Coordinates of C-alpha atoms in Angstrom, one line a residue:
X1 CA 120.0 -28.3 44.0
X2 CA 118.1 -30.8 46.1
X3 CA 116.0 -33.2 44.0
X4 CA 112.9 -35.0 44.9
X5 CA 113.2 -38.7 46.0
X6 CA 111.3 -39.7 42.9
X7 CA 110.8 -38.2 39.5
X8 CA 107.6 -36.3 38.8
X9 CA 105.3 -37.4 36.0
X10 CA 106.5 -34.6 33.6
X11 CA 110.1 -35.4 34.4
X12 CA 109.6 -39.1 33.7
X13 CA 107.9 -38.3 30.4
X14 CA 110.9 -36.2 29.4
X15 CA 113.4 -38.8 30.5
X16 CA 111.6 -41.6 28.7
X17 CA 111.0 -39.7 25.4
X18 CA 112.8 -41.4 22.5
X19 CA 111.6 -40.6 19.0
X20 CA 110.6 -37.3 17.5
X21 CA 111.1 -33.6 18.2
X22 CA 110.3 -32.5 21.7
X23 CA 110.2 -29.1 23.4
X24 CA 110.6 -28.9 27.2
X25 CA 109.5 -25.8 29.0
X26 CA 111.6 -26.0 32.2
X27 CA 110.9 -23.5 35.0
X28 CA 113.6 -22.3 37.3
X29 CA 114.6 -25.0 39.8
X30 CA 112.7 -27.7 37.9
X31 CA 115.6 -30.1 37.8
X32 CA 116.1 -29.8 34.0
X33 CA 119.8 -30.6 34.1
X34 CA 119.2 -33.8 36.1
X35 CA 116.4 -34.7 33.6
X36 CA 118.7 -34.1 30.6
X37 CA 121.5 -36.1 32.2
X38 CA 119.1 -39.0 33.1
X39 CA 117.7 -39.0 29.6
X40 CA 121.1 -39.1 28.0
X41 CA 122.2 -41.9 30.4
X42 CA 119.0 -43.9 29.4
X43 CA 119.7 -43.5 25.7
X44 CA 123.3 -44.6 26.2
X45 CA 122.8 -47.5 28.6
X46 CA 119.2 -48.7 29.0
X47 CA 117.9 -49.1 25.5
X48 CA 119.0 -51.6 22.9
X49 CA 120.8 -50.0 20.0
X50 CA 119.1 -49.3 16.7
X51 CA 120.5 -50.8 13.6
X52 CA 118.9 -48.5 11.0
X53 CA 120.0 -45.0 12.0
X54 CA 117.0 -44.2 14.1
X55 CA 114.1 -45.6 12.0
X56 CA 113.5 -48.5 14.3
X57 CA 115.0 -50.8 16.9
X58 CA 115.3 -49.9 20.6
X59 CA 116.3 -46.3 20.2
X60 CA 119.6 -46.6 22.1
X61 CA 122.8 -45.1 20.9
X62 CA 126.5 -44.8 21.6
X63 CA 128.4 -41.8 22.9
X64 CA 129.5 -40.7 19.4
X65 CA 125.8 -40.6 18.3
X66 CA 124.8 -38.0 20.9
X67 CA 125.1 -34.2 20.4
X68 CA 124.4 -31.9 23.4
X69 CA 124.7 -28.2 22.9
X70 CA 124.7 -25.8 25.9
X71 CA 125.0 -22.0 26.2
X72 CA 128.3 -21.8 28.2
X73 CA 131.4 -23.9 28.8
X74 CA 130.4 -24.2 32.5
X75 CA 127.0 -25.6 31.6
X76 CA 128.7 -28.1 29.1
X77 CA 131.1 -29.3 31.8
X78 CA 128.3 -29.7 34.3
X79 CA 126.2 -31.6 31.8
X80 CA 129.1 -33.9 31.0
X81 CA 129.7 -34.5 34.7
X82 CA 126.0 -35.2 35.4
X83 CA 125.8 -37.7 32.5
X84 CA 129.0 -39.5 33.6
X85 CA 127.6 -39.7 37.1
X86 CA 124.3 -41.0 35.9
X87 CA 126.1 -43.8 34.0
X88 CA 128.3 -44.6 37.0
X89 CA 125.2 -44.8 39.1
X90 CA 123.9 -47.4 36.7
X91 CA 127.1 -49.4 37.0
X92 CA 126.7 -49.6 40.8
X93 CA 123.2 -51.0 40.6
X94 CA 122.6 -54.8 40.7
X95 CA 122.8 -56.4 37.3
X96 CA 121.0 -59.7 37.9
X97 CA 119.1 -59.5 34.6
X98 CA 121.8 -57.9 32.6
X99 CA 123.5 -59.9 29.9
X100 CA 127.3 -59.8 29.5
X101 CA 127.0 -57.8 26.3
X102 CA 124.8 -55.2 28.0
X103 CA 127.2 -54.9 30.9
X104 CA 130.1 -54.5 28.5
X105 CA 128.2 -51.8 26.6
X106 CA 127.6 -50.0 29.9
X107 CA 131.3 -50.1 30.8
X108 CA 132.1 -48.9 27.3
X109 CA 129.8 -45.9 27.6
X110 CA 131.3 -45.0 30.9
X111 CA 134.8 -45.1 29.5
X112 CA 134.1 -43.0 26.4
X113 CA 131.8 -40.4 27.9
X114 CA 134.6 -37.8 27.9
X115 CA 134.7 -38.0 24.1
X116 CA 131.0 -37.1 23.8
X117 CA 130.0 -34.1 21.8
X118 CA 128.8 -32.0 24.7
X119 CA 129.9 -28.4 24.2
X120 CA 128.8 -24.9 23.4
X121 CA 127.5 -24.3 19.9
X122 CA 130.6 -22.2 19.1
X123 CA 132.9 -25.0 20.2
X124 CA 131.0 -27.5 18.0
X125 CA 131.2 -25.2 15.0
X126 CA 134.9 -24.8 15.4
X127 CA 135.4 -28.6 15.5
X128 CA 133.3 -29.0 12.3
X129 CA 135.2 -26.2 10.5
X130 CA 138.5 -27.8 11.4
X131 CA 137.4 -31.2 10.3
X132 CA 136.0 -30.0 7.0
X133 CA 138.2 -26.9 6.4
X134 CA 138.8 -27.6 2.7
X135 CA 135.1 -27.6 1.9
X136 CA 134.1 -24.3 3.7
X137 CA 132.7 -21.7 1.4
X138 CA 134.4 -18.4 2.2
X139 CA 135.7 -15.3 0.5
X140 CA 139.4 -15.2 -0.1
X141 CA 141.5 -12.3 1.2
X142 CA 143.8 -10.4 -1.0
X143 CA 146.1 -7.5 -0.4
X144 CA 144.4 -5.3 -2.9
X145 CA 144.0 -1.6 -2.3
X146 CA 140.3 -2.3 -2.2
X147 CA 140.7 -4.1 1.2
X148 CA 143.7 -2.1 2.6
X149 CA 142.1 1.3 1.7
X150 CA 138.4 0.5 1.5
X151 CA 137.2 3.9 0.3
X152 CA 134.4 2.3 -1.8
X153 CA 131.9 -0.4 -1.0
X154 CA 134.0 -3.0 -2.9
X155 CA 131.9 -6.1 -3.5
X156 CA 133.6 -9.2 -2.0
X157 CA 135.3 -11.6 -4.4
X158 CA 133.4 -14.8 -5.4
X159 CA 133.2 -17.5 -2.7
X160 CA 135.9 -20.1 -2.9
X161 CA 136.5 -23.3 -0.9
X162 CA 139.0 -23.5 1.8
X163 CA 139.8 -22.3 5.3
X164 CA 143.0 -22.4 7.2
X165 CA 142.3 -25.0 10.0
X166 CA 144.8 -23.3 12.3
X167 CA 142.5 -20.4 12.7
X168 CA 142.3 -18.7 16.2
X169 CA 139.0 -17.9 17.7
X170 CA 138.7 -14.3 18.9
X171 CA 137.1 -13.8 22.3
X172 CA 134.5 -11.1 22.6
X173 CA 137.0 -8.5 24.1
X174 CA 139.6 -9.0 21.3
X175 CA 136.9 -9.0 18.6
X176 CA 135.6 -5.7 20.0
X177 CA 139.0 -4.1 20.0
X178 CA 139.7 -5.2 16.4
X179 CA 136.3 -3.8 15.3
X180 CA 137.1 -0.6 17.0
X181 CA 140.5 -0.3 15.3
X182 CA 139.1 -1.0 11.9
X183 CA 136.3 1.4 12.3
X184 CA 138.5 4.2 13.6
X185 CA 140.7 3.8 10.6
X186 CA 137.8 3.9 8.2
X187 CA 136.3 6.9 9.8
X188 CA 139.4 8.9 9.2
X189 CA 139.4 7.8 5.6
X190 CA 135.7 8.6 5.2
X191 CA 136.2 12.1 6.4
X192 CA 139.0 12.7 3.8
X193 CA 137.6 10.7 1.0
X194 CA 134.7 12.9 -0.1
X195 CA 137.2 15.5 -1.1
X196 CA 139.4 12.9 -3.0
X197 CA 138.5 11.2 -6.3
X198 CA 137.0 7.8 -6.0
X199 CA 135.3 8.0 -2.6
X200 CA 132.5 5.8 -3.9
X201 CA 131.2 4.7 -7.2
X202 CA 127.7 4.6 -5.8
X203 CA 127.4 7.7 -3.7
X204 CA 127.7 11.4 -4.4
X205 CA 130.5 13.3 -2.8
X206 CA 128.2 15.0 -0.4
X207 CA 126.6 11.8 0.9
X208 CA 128.9 11.0 3.8
X209 CA 129.2 14.6 5.1
X210 CA 125.4 15.1 5.0
X211 CA 124.8 11.8 6.7
X212 CA 127.4 12.5 9.4
X213 CA 126.0 16.0 10.2
X214 CA 122.3 15.0 10.1
X215 CA 122.0 11.5 11.4
X216 CA 125.1 11.3 13.6
X217 CA 124.9 14.9 14.9
X218 CA 128.5 15.3 13.7
X219 CA 129.7 13.0 16.5
X220 CA 132.2 10.2 15.9
X221 CA 130.8 8.2 18.8
X222 CA 127.3 8.3 17.5
X223 CA 128.3 7.1 14.0
X224 CA 130.4 4.4 15.4
X225 CA 127.5 3.2 17.6
X226 CA 125.1 3.2 14.7
X227 CA 127.4 1.2 12.4
X228 CA 128.4 -1.3 15.1
X229 CA 124.8 -1.9 16.0
X230 CA 123.8 -2.5 12.4
X231 CA 126.8 -4.8 11.9
X232 CA 126.0 -6.8 15.0
X233 CA 122.4 -7.2 14.0
X234 CA 123.4 -8.4 10.5
X235 CA 125.8 -10.9 12.1
X236 CA 122.9 -12.6 14.0
X237 CA 120.6 -12.7 10.9
X238 CA 120.3 -15.9 9.1
X239 CA 120.5 -14.2 5.6
X240 CA 121.9 -10.7 5.8
X241 CA 121.5 -10.0 2.1
X242 CA 117.8 -10.9 2.2
X243 CA 117.4 -8.8 5.3
X244 CA 119.0 -5.7 3.6
X245 CA 117.0 -6.3 0.4
X246 CA 113.8 -6.3 2.5
X247 CA 114.9 -3.2 4.3
X248 CA 115.4 -1.3 1.0
X249 CA 111.9 -2.5 -0.2
X250 CA 110.2 -1.4 3.0
X251 CA 111.5 2.1 2.7
X252 CA 110.9 2.4 -1.0
X253 CA 108.1 4.4 -2.5
X254 CA 106.1 1.2 -3.0
X255 CA 106.8 -0.2 0.4
X256 CA 106.6 2.8 2.6
X257 CA 102.7 2.6 3.1
X258 CA 103.1 -0.9 4.5
X259 CA 105.9 0.3 6.8
X260 CA 103.8 3.2 8.0
X261 CA 100.9 0.9 8.6
X262 CA 103.1 -1.5 10.6
X263 CA 104.5 1.4 12.6
X264 CA 101.0 2.6 13.4
X265 CA 99.4 -0.7 14.3
X266 CA 102.4 -2.0 16.3
X267 CA 104.7 0.7 17.6
X268 CA 102.1 3.4 18.3
X269 CA 99.6 0.9 19.5
X270 CA 102.1 -0.4 22.1
X271 CA 103.0 3.0 23.2
X272 CA 99.4 3.9 23.7
X273 CA 98.8 0.6 25.6
X274 CA 101.6 1.4 28.0
X275 CA 100.2 4.9 28.6
X276 CA 96.7 3.3 29.1
X277 CA 98.1 0.9 31.7
X278 CA 99.8 3.7 33.5
X279 CA 96.6 5.9 33.4
X280 CA 94.5 3.0 34.8
X281 CA 97.0 2.4 37.6
X282 CA 97.0 6.1 38.4
X283 CA 93.1 6.0 38.6
X284 CA 93.3 3.1 41.0
X285 CA 95.8 4.9 43.2
X286 CA 93.9 8.1 43.3
X287 CA 90.6 6.4 43.9
X288 CA 92.1 4.4 46.9
X289 CA 94.0 7.3 48.4
X290 CA 91.9 10.4 47.6
X291 CA 88.5 9.2 46.4
X292 CA 86.2 11.0 43.9
X293 CA 87.2 14.4 42.7
X294 CA 88.6 16.4 39.8
X295 CA 91.9 14.5 39.8
X296 CA 90.2 11.1 39.5
X297 CA 87.6 12.3 37.0
X298 CA 90.3 13.7 34.6
X299 CA 92.5 10.7 34.9
X300 CA 89.5 8.5 34.1
X301 CA 88.8 10.6 31.0
X302 CA 92.4 10.2 29.9
X303 CA 92.3 6.4 30.4
X304 CA 89.1 6.1 28.4
X305 CA 90.4 8.2 25.5
X306 CA 93.6 6.2 25.4
X307 CA 91.6 3.0 25.2
X308 CA 89.4 4.4 22.5
X309 CA 92.6 5.5 20.6
X310 CA 94.0 2.0 20.7
X311 CA 90.8 0.6 19.3
X312 CA 90.8 3.2 16.5
X313 CA 94.3 2.4 15.5
X314 CA 93.5 -1.3 15.1
X315 CA 90.4 -0.4 13.0
X316 CA 91.6 2.5 10.9
X317 CA 95.5 2.5 11.1
X318 CA 97.0 5.8 9.9
X319 CA 93.6 7.2 9.0
X320 CA 92.8 7.4 12.8
X321 CA 95.9 9.6 13.7
X322 CA 94.2 13.0 13.3
X323 CA 91.3 11.9 15.4
X324 CA 93.6 10.5 18.1
X325 CA 95.7 13.6 18.1
X326 CA 92.6 15.8 18.7
X327 CA 91.2 13.4 21.4
X328 CA 94.5 13.5 23.4
X329 CA 95.1 17.2 23.1
X330 CA 93.4 18.0 26.4
X331 CA 93.5 21.0 28.6
X332 CA 94.7 19.9 32.1
X333 CA 92.8 21.9 34.8
X334 CA 94.5 23.4 37.8
X335 CA 94.2 21.1 40.8
X336 CA 93.4 22.4 44.3
X337 CA 94.2 20.5 47.4
X338 CA 91.2 19.3 49.4
X339 CA 91.0 20.9 52.8
X340 CA 91.1 17.6 54.6
X341 CA 94.3 16.4 52.8
X342 CA 97.8 16.8 54.1
X343 CA 99.8 19.1 51.8
X344 CA 102.9 16.9 51.5
X345 CA 100.9 13.8 50.9
X346 CA 98.7 15.5 48.3
X347 CA 101.7 16.8 46.4
X348 CA 103.4 13.4 46.4
X349 CA 100.2 11.8 45.1
X350 CA 99.9 14.4 42.4
X351 CA 103.5 13.9 41.4
X352 CA 103.2 10.2 41.1
X353 CA 100.0 10.1 39.2
X354 CA 98.7 13.4 37.7
X355 CA 102.1 14.9 36.7
X356 CA 103.6 11.6 35.5
X357 CA 100.6 10.9 33.2
X358 CA 100.5 14.5 32.0
X359 CA 104.2 14.5 31.0
X360 CA 104.2 11.1 29.4
X361 CA 101.1 11.9 27.3
X362 CA 102.6 15.3 26.3
X363 CA 105.9 13.7 25.2
X364 CA 104.0 11.0 23.2
X365 CA 101.9 13.6 21.3
X366 CA 105.0 15.8 20.5
X367 CA 107.2 12.9 19.4
X368 CA 104.6 10.6 17.7
X369 CA 101.7 12.7 16.6
X370 CA 103.2 16.0 15.7
X371 CA 103.5 15.3 12.0
X372 CA 100.7 14.3 9.5
X373 CA 100.8 10.6 8.5
X374 CA 101.1 11.5 4.8
X375 CA 104.1 13.6 5.4
X376 CA 105.8 10.9 7.5
X377 CA 105.1 8.4 4.7
X378 CA 106.8 10.7 2.1
X379 CA 109.8 11.1 4.4
X380 CA 110.1 7.3 4.7
X381 CA 110.2 7.0 0.9
X382 CA 113.0 9.6 0.7
X383 CA 115.2 7.5 3.0
X384 CA 115.7 4.8 0.3
X385 CA 116.6 7.1 -2.6
X386 CA 119.9 6.3 -4.4
X387 CA 121.6 9.3 -2.7
X388 CA 119.5 9.0 0.5
X389 CA 120.6 8.3 4.0
X390 CA 119.6 4.6 4.0
X391 CA 121.9 3.8 1.0
X392 CA 124.6 5.9 2.6
X393 CA 124.3 3.9 5.9
X394 CA 124.3 0.6 4.1
X395 CA 127.3 1.5 1.9
X396 CA 129.3 2.5 5.0
X397 CA 128.2 -0.7 6.7
X398 CA 129.3 -2.8 3.7
X399 CA 132.7 -1.1 3.7
X400 CA 133.1 -1.8 7.4
X401 CA 132.0 -5.4 7.1
X402 CA 134.5 -6.0 4.3
X403 CA 137.4 -4.3 6.1
X404 CA 136.7 -6.1 9.3
X405 CA 136.4 -9.5 7.5
X406 CA 139.7 -8.7 5.7
X407 CA 141.4 -7.8 9.0
X408 CA 140.4 -11.1 10.6
X409 CA 141.3 -13.3 7.6
X410 CA 144.7 -11.6 7.3
X411 CA 145.4 -12.6 10.9
X412 CA 143.7 -16.0 10.4
X413 CA 141.2 -15.3 13.1
X414 CA 137.4 -15.9 13.4
X415 CA 135.0 -14.4 15.8
X416 CA 132.0 -16.2 17.2
X417 CA 129.7 -15.0 14.4
X418 CA 132.1 -16.3 11.8
X419 CA 132.0 -19.8 13.4
X420 CA 128.3 -19.9 13.1
X421 CA 128.1 -18.3 9.6
X422 CA 130.8 -20.5 8.0
X423 CA 129.3 -23.6 9.5
X424 CA 125.9 -22.7 8.2
X425 CA 127.3 -22.0 4.8
X426 CA 129.1 -25.4 4.9
X427 CA 126.0 -27.3 5.9
X428 CA 123.7 -25.6 3.4
X429 CA 126.0 -25.6 0.4
X430 CA 124.6 -27.5 -2.6
X431 CA 125.7 -31.1 -2.9
X432 CA 127.8 -30.8 0.2
X433 CA 128.2 -34.2 2.0
X434 CA 128.8 -32.8 5.4
X435 CA 125.2 -32.3 6.5
X436 CA 124.2 -35.9 5.6
X437 CA 127.2 -37.1 7.5
X438 CA 126.1 -35.2 10.6
X439 CA 122.6 -36.4 10.3
X440 CA 123.8 -40.0 10.1
X441 CA 126.3 -39.6 13.0
X442 CA 124.1 -37.7 15.5
X443 CA 121.0 -39.7 16.2
X444 CA 120.0 -37.3 19.0
X445 CA 120.4 -33.6 19.2
X446 CA 119.7 -31.9 22.6
X447 CA 119.8 -28.1 22.9
X448 CA 119.7 -26.3 26.2
X449 CA 118.7 -22.6 26.9
X450 CA 116.9 -22.3 23.6
X451 CA 115.2 -19.1 24.6
X452 CA 118.5 -17.3 24.2
X453 CA 119.4 -18.1 20.7
X454 CA 119.4 -15.7 17.7
X455 CA 118.0 -16.3 14.2
X456 CA 121.4 -17.3 12.8
X457 CA 121.8 -20.0 15.5
X458 CA 118.3 -21.2 14.9
X459 CA 119.0 -21.6 11.2
X460 CA 122.2 -23.5 12.1
X461 CA 120.4 -25.9 14.5
X462 CA 117.8 -26.5 11.8
X463 CA 120.7 -27.5 9.4
X464 CA 122.2 -29.9 12.1
X465 CA 118.8 -31.4 12.9
X466 CA 117.9 -34.6 11.1
X467 CA 114.4 -34.2 9.7
X468 CA 114.2 -37.7 8.5
X469 CA 115.0 -39.4 11.8
X470 CA 112.4 -41.6 13.5
X471 CA 110.1 -41.8 10.5
X472 CA 110.4 -38.1 9.6
X473 CA 109.5 -36.9 13.1
X474 CA 112.9 -35.4 13.8
X475 CA 115.5 -35.8 16.5
X476 CA 115.6 -32.3 18.1
X477 CA 115.2 -32.1 21.9
X478 CA 114.8 -28.5 23.0
X479 CA 114.9 -27.2 26.6
X480 CA 114.2 -23.6 27.5
X481 CA 112.2 -21.2 29.6
X482 CA 110.9 -17.9 28.1
X483 CA 111.0 -16.3 31.6
X484 CA 114.8 -16.8 31.8
X485 CA 115.7 -15.1 28.6
X486 CA 118.5 -12.7 29.5
X487 CA 120.5 -12.2 26.4
X488 CA 118.5 -9.6 24.5
X489 CA 121.5 -7.3 24.5
X490 CA 123.2 -9.9 22.3
X491 CA 120.2 -9.9 20.0
X492 CA 118.8 -13.2 21.2
X493 CA 115.2 -13.6 20.0
X494 CA 113.0 -15.3 22.6
X495 CA 110.1 -15.2 20.1
X496 CA 111.8 -18.1 18.3
X497 CA 111.2 -20.3 21.4
X498 CA 107.7 -19.0 21.8
X499 CA 106.9 -19.8 18.2
X500 CA 108.2 -23.4 18.6
X501 CA 106.4 -23.7 21.9
X502 CA 103.0 -22.7 20.4
X503 CA 103.6 -25.1 17.5
X504 CA 104.5 -28.0 19.9
X505 CA 101.5 -27.4 22.0
X506 CA 99.2 -27.4 19.0
X507 CA 100.6 -30.7 17.7
X508 CA 98.1 -33.6 17.7
X509 CA 99.9 -36.4 16.0
X510 CA 102.4 -37.1 18.8
X511 CA 103.7 -35.6 22.1
X512 CA 105.9 -32.7 21.2
X513 CA 105.6 -30.5 24.4
X514 CA 106.2 -31.2 28.1
X515 CA 106.1 -28.6 30.9
X516 CA 108.3 -28.9 34.0
X517 CA 106.5 -26.4 36.3
X518 CA 107.7 -27.7 39.7
X519 CA 110.3 -25.6 41.6
X520 CA 112.5 -27.6 43.9
X521 CA 115.0 -24.7 44.6
X522 CA 112.9 -22.2 46.5
X523 CA 110.9 -22.4 49.7
X524 CA 107.4 -23.5 48.5
X525 CA 105.7 -20.8 50.6
X526 CA 107.6 -18.1 48.6
X527 CA 106.2 -19.3 45.3
X528 CA 102.7 -17.9 45.9
X529 CA 104.1 -14.4 46.5
X530 CA 106.5 -14.7 43.5
X531 CA 103.6 -15.9 41.2
X532 CA 101.4 -13.0 42.4
X533 CA 104.2 -10.6 41.3
X534 CA 105.1 -12.2 38.1
X535 CA 101.6 -12.6 36.8
X536 CA 101.2 -8.8 36.8
X537 CA 104.6 -8.3 35.1
X538 CA 104.8 -11.1 32.6
X539 CA 101.7 -10.2 30.5
X540 CA 101.0 -11.0 26.9
X541 CA 101.4 -7.4 25.9
X542 CA 104.9 -7.1 27.3
X543 CA 106.3 -10.6 27.0
X544 CA 104.1 -12.5 24.7
X545 CA 103.0 -15.0 27.4
X546 CA 100.2 -15.5 29.8
X547 CA 101.9 -16.3 33.1
X548 CA 99.2 -18.6 34.5
X549 CA 99.1 -20.6 31.3
X550 CA 101.9 -23.0 32.0
X551 CA 104.5 -20.6 33.3
X552 CA 103.7 -20.2 37.0
X553 CA 106.1 -21.8 39.5
X554 CA 104.5 -24.8 41.2
X555 CA 105.7 -26.3 44.5
X556 CA 106.9 -30.0 44.4
X557 CA 104.0 -32.5 44.3
X558 CA 104.7 -33.8 47.8
X559 CA 104.4 -30.3 49.2
X560 CA 101.0 -29.9 47.5
X561 CA 99.7 -33.0 49.4
X562 CA 101.0 -31.9 52.8
X563 CA 100.6 -28.1 52.5
X564 CA 97.4 -28.0 54.5
X565 CA 99.0 -29.9 57.3
X566 CA 102.0 -27.6 57.1
X567 CA 99.8 -24.5 57.3
X568 CA 98.0 -25.9 60.3
X569 CA 101.3 -26.6 62.1
X570 CA 102.5 -23.1 61.2
X571 CA 99.3 -21.5 62.6
X572 CA 99.5 -23.6 65.8
X573 CA 103.1 -22.6 66.2
X574 CA 102.3 -19.0 65.9
X575 CA 99.5 -19.3 68.5
X576 CA 101.9 -21.0 70.9
X577 CA 104.5 -18.3 70.4
X578 CA 101.9 -15.5 70.9
X579 CA 100.6 -17.2 74.1
X580 CA 104.1 -17.7 75.5
X581 CA 104.8 -14.0 74.9
X582 CA 101.6 -13.0 76.6

């Protein structure tokens, strides 16, 4: 990626930052990798070393005091290469004012950079687990019938210390195949077990057949998908037990009113908002293409009632549902084509606006407003009964989690979620010395692509971070861009980045937020068009951000100065071309 001849002011601020937590919002093509590499090289080479672990001194560090975590192996290799090149560049510069000890340190950093802790989070976790395997809290695996034939939700044995350091890390494909094998075996046993003694000490004999027929539509694939999704979600949760306890509470008789209120104010409100946006766009299209008439008048009525419904939901919650249902239950008149309109064009306009809004609104009313709110609330409370579907689902999931964990441990294998979970357990165990050791060793923690982490990874980074560094201002350097979050299918939670970004922007005691808006990768004249598109798509309602509030792509500073001259030259060139053609 071509870089500017000089650093921009935001880039320099990021490079020169030393003490305290900092969040960098780095737009696409903003040169963030070069900035990160330059900052690391400065910490390693330019600043005098601290002698008190980060509380004072010059802020410099050695290679072993730097921890850089990236999202992929390729990004880690690129980061290591960039940092090594930045150090080599410093070696080639004149050293007229450099002392022999400073020059020796520069050579030492260049020679040891390959040993720096620059890796993915999973690789870092694997290294920590192998170094401290005897202190890892984990559940031992036995060859008891409870694990080999998990026909009941067997509680796991008490945690013990110790992990085989020769464990093999499962890649995603192998882990998926192992999960599928374990689940297929369990399904066969679950289908037989209700008719055998001892299926479950916690569920009635009819629990699984009823759940399978009602909630899985008697399909193996549906049940497998349901269990695997719940398992995957729990694996990315910082505290699965607390999450499940909260789920039980939210669907209990006492918690169901709050759940219903949340569903109404959030889920239904969002659905109505999307319908409202579609109705207003349809009004604009019809007004521009057809002008005033019955079609436009009715669509405007629909848009207004949708807006009113959203307002009522915010004010009255579930109590507004009957009124909303009545307001949206409209008769759609028969439309006649105006005499001056082309038949094909009119039918296409009607299909894209009138028919689309009509069908969407009809589906919403049937799916979301067909049952009274009090009946829905009672149904929610039934889900969490002792013999209800929620307990059945959680019991089946617990059996699968235990069986899958046993299968991995018997083969001495860990998947990526295990690496994160075991490391978090290790660092948060009471009176465990590993976390203080890491806090002392790693003076600086840099995390790239933070917008794509999940809650478990966020909790792990919080455990690695040293909160006491630099007079209790922290040592976490975060880089991310909410617009580039692409791993939602892996349950990444971009709201974690948004929350930290809002907190960093609001900080007043020290600089905790820097925005890198300049795009050096794209033709500057394309950015205006791209911004015009993105500002309509990346709205607060859909993405949680206001695009023009620090997220728009800006051209390089030197282009901003010369853009008027460039536009004049372009216009003159076009005139010359037109004249030559004429």
